[in-house]
Short mmCIF file of C-alpha atoms in Angstrom, two decimals:
data_model
loop_
_atom_site.label_atom_id
_atom_site.label_comp_id
_atom_site.label_asym_id
_atom_site.label_seq_id
_atom_site.Cartn_x
_atom_site.Cartn_y
_atom_site.Cartn_z
CA UNK R 1 85.80 122.24 119.45
CA UNK R 2 85.35 120.98 123.01
CA UNK R 3 82.95 118.27 121.84
CA UNK R 4 85.47 117.13 119.25
CA UNK R 5 88.16 116.96 121.92
CA UNK R 6 85.90 114.89 124.15
CA UNK R 7 85.20 112.47 121.31
CA UNK R 8 88.92 112.07 120.58
CA UNK R 9 89.69 111.43 124.26
CA UNK R 10 86.88 108.86 124.42
CA UNK R 11 88.20 107.06 121.34
CA UNK R 12 91.70 106.93 122.78
CA UNK R 13 90.38 105.49 126.05
CA UNK R 14 88.30 102.87 124.26
CA UNK R 15 91.30 101.88 122.16
CA UNK R 16 93.53 101.63 125.22
CA UNK R 17 90.99 99.50 127.11
CA UNK R 18 90.63 97.15 124.13
CA UNK R 19 94.42 96.90 123.81
CA UNK R 20 94.88 96.28 127.53
CA UNK R 21 92.16 93.62 127.51
CA UNK R 22 93.79 91.85 124.58
CA UNK R 23 97.23 91.93 126.19
CA UNK R 24 95.83 90.69 129.49
CA UNK R 25 94.00 87.88 127.72
CA UNK R 26 97.15 86.93 125.88
CA UNK R 27 99.18 87.05 129.09
CA UNK R 28 96.81 84.72 130.94
CA UNK R 29 96.29 82.24 128.11
CA UNK R 30 98.31 79.24 129.24
CA UNK R 31 96.80 76.84 126.73
CA UNK R 32 99.27 75.22 124.33
CA UNK R 33 99.65 76.45 120.78
CA UNK R 34 97.64 74.09 118.58
CA UNK R 35 98.86 75.14 115.15
CA UNK R 36 101.53 77.10 113.31
CA UNK R 37 100.17 78.74 110.16
CA UNK R 38 102.97 79.83 107.82
CA UNK R 39 102.24 81.92 104.73
CA UNK R 40 104.77 83.10 102.13
CA UNK R 41 102.78 86.05 100.79
CA UNK R 42 104.48 86.39 97.40
CA UNK R 43 105.05 82.70 96.63
CA UNK R 44 103.28 83.08 93.27
CA UNK R 45 106.09 85.38 92.08
CA UNK R 46 109.13 83.47 93.31
CA UNK R 47 110.19 80.52 95.43
CA UNK R 48 113.36 81.67 97.17
CA UNK R 49 111.92 80.57 100.49
CA UNK R 50 109.13 78.07 101.18
CA UNK R 51 106.86 77.31 104.12
CA UNK R 52 109.02 74.25 104.74
CA UNK R 53 112.15 76.43 104.88
CA UNK R 54 110.49 78.64 107.49
CA UNK R 55 109.37 75.65 109.55
CA UNK R 56 112.85 74.08 109.46
CA UNK R 57 114.46 77.36 110.50
CA UNK R 58 112.12 77.74 113.49
CA UNK R 59 112.75 74.15 114.51
CA UNK R 60 116.51 74.62 114.21
CA UNK R 61 116.34 77.69 116.44
CA UNK R 62 113.95 75.94 118.87
CA UNK R 63 111.24 78.48 118.11
CA UNK R 64 108.46 76.22 116.81
CA UNK R 65 105.57 77.40 119.00
CA UNK R 66 103.38 74.30 118.66
CA UNK R 67 102.82 72.81 122.11
CA UNK R 68 104.16 75.85 123.92
CA UNK R 69 101.89 77.90 126.24
CA UNK R 70 100.45 80.78 124.22
CA UNK R 71 101.49 83.35 126.83
CA UNK R 72 105.11 82.18 126.67
CA UNK R 73 105.54 82.49 122.90
CA UNK R 74 107.84 85.38 121.98
CA UNK R 75 106.58 86.68 118.63
CA UNK R 76 109.22 89.40 118.38
CA UNK R 77 111.98 86.80 118.67
CA UNK R 78 110.41 84.69 115.94
CA UNK R 79 110.15 87.75 113.67
CA UNK R 80 113.76 88.77 114.32
CA UNK R 81 114.99 85.25 113.54
CA UNK R 82 113.07 85.06 110.27
CA UNK R 83 114.22 88.51 109.16
CA UNK R 84 117.78 87.26 109.50
CA UNK R 85 117.21 84.79 106.65
CA UNK R 86 118.96 85.96 103.48
CA UNK R 87 115.81 85.63 101.35
CA UNK R 88 113.30 87.10 103.83
CA UNK R 89 112.41 90.77 103.46
CA UNK R 90 109.86 90.98 106.27
CA UNK R 91 108.07 88.74 108.76
CA UNK R 92 104.93 89.47 110.77
CA UNK R 93 103.68 87.13 113.53
CA UNK R 94 100.45 87.20 115.51
CA UNK R 95 98.25 84.97 117.66
CA UNK R 96 94.55 84.21 117.23
CA UNK R 97 91.89 83.04 119.65
CA UNK R 98 91.99 79.45 118.36
CA UNK R 99 95.50 79.13 119.82
CA UNK R 100 97.17 79.46 116.44
CA UNK R 101 100.38 81.36 115.75
CA UNK R 102 100.40 82.94 112.30
CA UNK R 103 103.65 83.71 110.47
CA UNK R 104 103.42 85.87 107.32
CA UNK R 105 106.65 86.13 105.35
CA UNK R 106 107.59 88.38 102.43
CA UNK R 107 110.54 87.43 100.24
CA UNK R 108 113.40 89.60 99.02
CA UNK R 109 112.42 89.75 95.37
CA UNK R 110 114.80 90.94 92.65
CA UNK R 111 113.91 94.22 90.97
CA UNK R 112 116.77 94.04 88.48
CA UNK R 113 119.59 91.85 87.19
CA UNK R 114 122.99 93.57 87.11
CA UNK R 115 125.74 92.63 84.67
CA UNK R 116 128.70 94.95 85.20
CA UNK R 117 131.43 95.87 82.77
CA UNK R 118 133.90 94.08 85.07
CA UNK R 119 132.10 90.75 84.89
CA UNK R 120 129.75 91.01 87.85
CA UNK R 121 126.47 89.15 87.43
CA UNK R 122 123.87 89.26 90.21
CA UNK R 123 120.37 90.35 91.19
CA UNK R 124 119.50 93.28 93.45
CA UNK R 125 116.48 93.76 95.67
CA UNK R 126 114.46 96.93 96.18
CA UNK R 127 117.14 98.34 98.48
CA UNK R 128 119.98 97.73 96.06
CA UNK R 129 121.44 94.83 98.03
CA UNK R 130 122.79 91.81 96.19
CA UNK R 131 120.79 88.59 96.09
CA UNK R 132 123.45 85.98 95.54
CA UNK R 133 123.24 82.44 94.19
CA UNK R 134 119.71 82.48 92.80
CA UNK R 135 118.17 81.10 89.66
CA UNK R 136 115.28 83.50 89.19
CA UNK R 137 112.76 82.28 86.60
CA UNK R 138 110.95 85.59 86.15
CA UNK R 139 111.94 88.06 83.45
CA UNK R 140 113.40 91.14 85.15
CA UNK R 141 115.06 94.16 83.60
CA UNK R 142 118.80 93.83 83.02
CA UNK R 143 121.20 96.65 83.84
CA UNK R 144 124.60 96.59 82.15
CA UNK R 145 127.68 98.80 82.03
CA UNK R 146 129.71 100.84 84.49
CA UNK R 147 127.85 99.88 87.68
CA UNK R 148 129.17 100.03 91.23
CA UNK R 149 127.54 98.82 94.45
CA UNK R 150 126.82 102.44 95.39
CA UNK R 151 125.17 103.07 92.02
CA UNK R 152 122.94 100.03 92.59
CA UNK R 153 121.71 101.40 95.90
CA UNK R 154 121.42 105.06 94.96
CA UNK R 155 120.13 104.77 91.38
CA UNK R 156 119.19 101.33 90.10
CA UNK R 157 117.17 100.13 93.10
CA UNK R 158 114.79 103.16 93.07
CA UNK R 159 114.47 102.82 89.29
CA UNK R 160 113.73 99.11 89.64
CA UNK R 161 110.95 99.80 92.17
CA UNK R 162 109.39 102.38 89.85
CA UNK R 163 109.49 100.11 86.82
CA UNK R 164 108.11 97.05 88.62
CA UNK R 165 105.09 99.03 89.81
CA UNK R 166 104.25 100.07 86.24
CA UNK R 167 102.98 97.21 84.07
CA UNK R 168 103.71 99.06 80.83
CA UNK R 169 107.34 99.88 81.62
CA UNK R 170 107.97 96.54 83.30
CA UNK R 171 107.17 94.93 79.96
CA UNK R 172 108.57 97.55 77.57
CA UNK R 173 112.01 98.10 79.08
CA UNK R 174 114.32 95.18 78.41
CA UNK R 175 117.69 96.66 79.32
CA UNK R 176 119.24 99.70 80.96
CA UNK R 177 122.81 100.54 80.01
CA UNK R 178 124.86 102.69 82.37
CA UNK R 179 127.52 104.72 80.59
CA UNK R 180 130.87 105.71 82.11
CA UNK R 181 129.58 109.15 83.12
CA UNK R 182 126.63 107.63 85.04
CA UNK R 183 124.01 108.50 82.45
CA UNK R 184 121.50 105.90 81.33
CA UNK R 185 120.16 104.66 78.04
CA UNK R 186 117.29 102.21 77.61
CA UNK R 187 116.73 99.42 75.11
CA UNK R 188 113.03 98.59 74.62
CA UNK R 189 111.36 95.31 73.76
CA UNK R 190 109.21 96.93 71.07
CA UNK R 191 110.95 99.14 68.49
CA UNK R 192 114.49 99.30 67.15
CA UNK R 193 115.42 102.54 68.89
CA UNK R 194 117.53 103.42 71.92
CA UNK R 195 116.19 105.89 74.49
CA UNK R 196 118.79 108.14 76.10
CA UNK R 197 117.64 109.41 79.49
CA UNK R 198 120.83 111.23 80.38
CA UNK R 199 121.13 111.77 84.11
CA UNK R 200 118.89 109.46 86.19
CA UNK R 201 117.44 112.52 87.90
CA UNK R 202 113.72 113.20 87.28
CA UNK R 203 113.32 109.75 85.75
CA UNK R 204 109.58 109.44 86.65
CA UNK R 205 108.92 112.67 84.73
CA UNK R 206 111.00 111.47 81.77
CA UNK R 207 109.10 108.18 81.72
CA UNK R 208 105.75 109.97 81.71
CA UNK R 209 106.86 112.13 78.80
CA UNK R 210 108.18 109.13 76.93
CA UNK R 211 104.92 107.22 77.39
CA UNK R 212 102.99 110.16 75.93
CA UNK R 213 105.47 110.27 73.03
CA UNK R 214 104.95 106.55 72.44
CA UNK R 215 101.16 106.90 72.50
CA UNK R 216 100.84 110.04 70.39
CA UNK R 217 103.80 109.84 68.01
CA UNK R 218 105.26 106.34 67.61
CA UNK R 219 101.84 104.72 67.59
CA UNK R 220 101.11 106.90 64.51
CA UNK R 221 104.43 107.03 62.60
CA UNK R 222 105.69 103.55 63.51
CA UNK R 223 107.89 102.08 66.25
CA UNK R 224 110.92 101.86 63.96
CA UNK R 225 110.75 105.43 62.66
CA UNK R 226 113.61 106.60 64.89
CA UNK R 227 116.90 104.99 65.89
CA UNK R 228 117.51 107.21 68.92
CA UNK R 229 115.20 109.17 71.23
CA UNK R 230 116.90 111.69 73.52
CA UNK R 231 114.98 112.44 76.74
CA UNK R 232 117.85 114.28 78.40
CA UNK R 233 116.21 117.71 78.38
CA UNK R 234 113.02 118.58 80.22
CA UNK R 235 111.53 120.83 77.56
CA UNK R 236 112.17 118.80 74.39
CA UNK R 237 112.52 115.33 72.88
CA UNK R 238 115.23 114.98 70.23
CA UNK R 239 114.80 112.12 67.76
CA UNK R 240 117.20 110.68 65.20
CA UNK R 241 115.55 109.06 62.17
CA UNK R 242 116.42 105.55 61.15
CA UNK R 243 118.60 105.57 58.04
#
């Protein structure tokens, strides 16, 4: 036990020395920044913000580090400025030994399109916040019905994150319809049935059960065998045959 404690203390000391050395080196590096390397990490998925947009924003705010002494460049200020952009989810900045400042940006990507019963039409991000005035080319799940801003944040955003992480469901689910009582039904891309989930609680469990039902039942009897599949109850699946 004592040997383990000594090892842990030694590792902490080594880490602190390395950190202190790096900070000291950064503090004393008065050479000018030679290059600004901007990367939009998810540019293959969307183009809400470009490297040019980032460069123009930094220039507008007088934060372009090129030519500035490396030890005078405030990375935290650059990050805070970029995070204030309406289409930027996160920004990470760091310096490298070749006197380059790297800026890695992640975009606020839509997880769902919302079309409310009162005429609202907008995208939401993974936190349920609106992404206004965008023309998003990718095919995202559409949520319709009795939807409020609170419902977006509390229910639809977590559902959107779950569905986007699952390739099967991201393809299979075309539309979610929110009924007046807050329950949810799903319209699939494959099959002429409607899936009723009931309350959005325990949705990951309901999706796992539904996937098994798809694989073991519908794959055998046919995707159009039933017109309605009720997943409301944890211990049973109730199906209505197509007439």
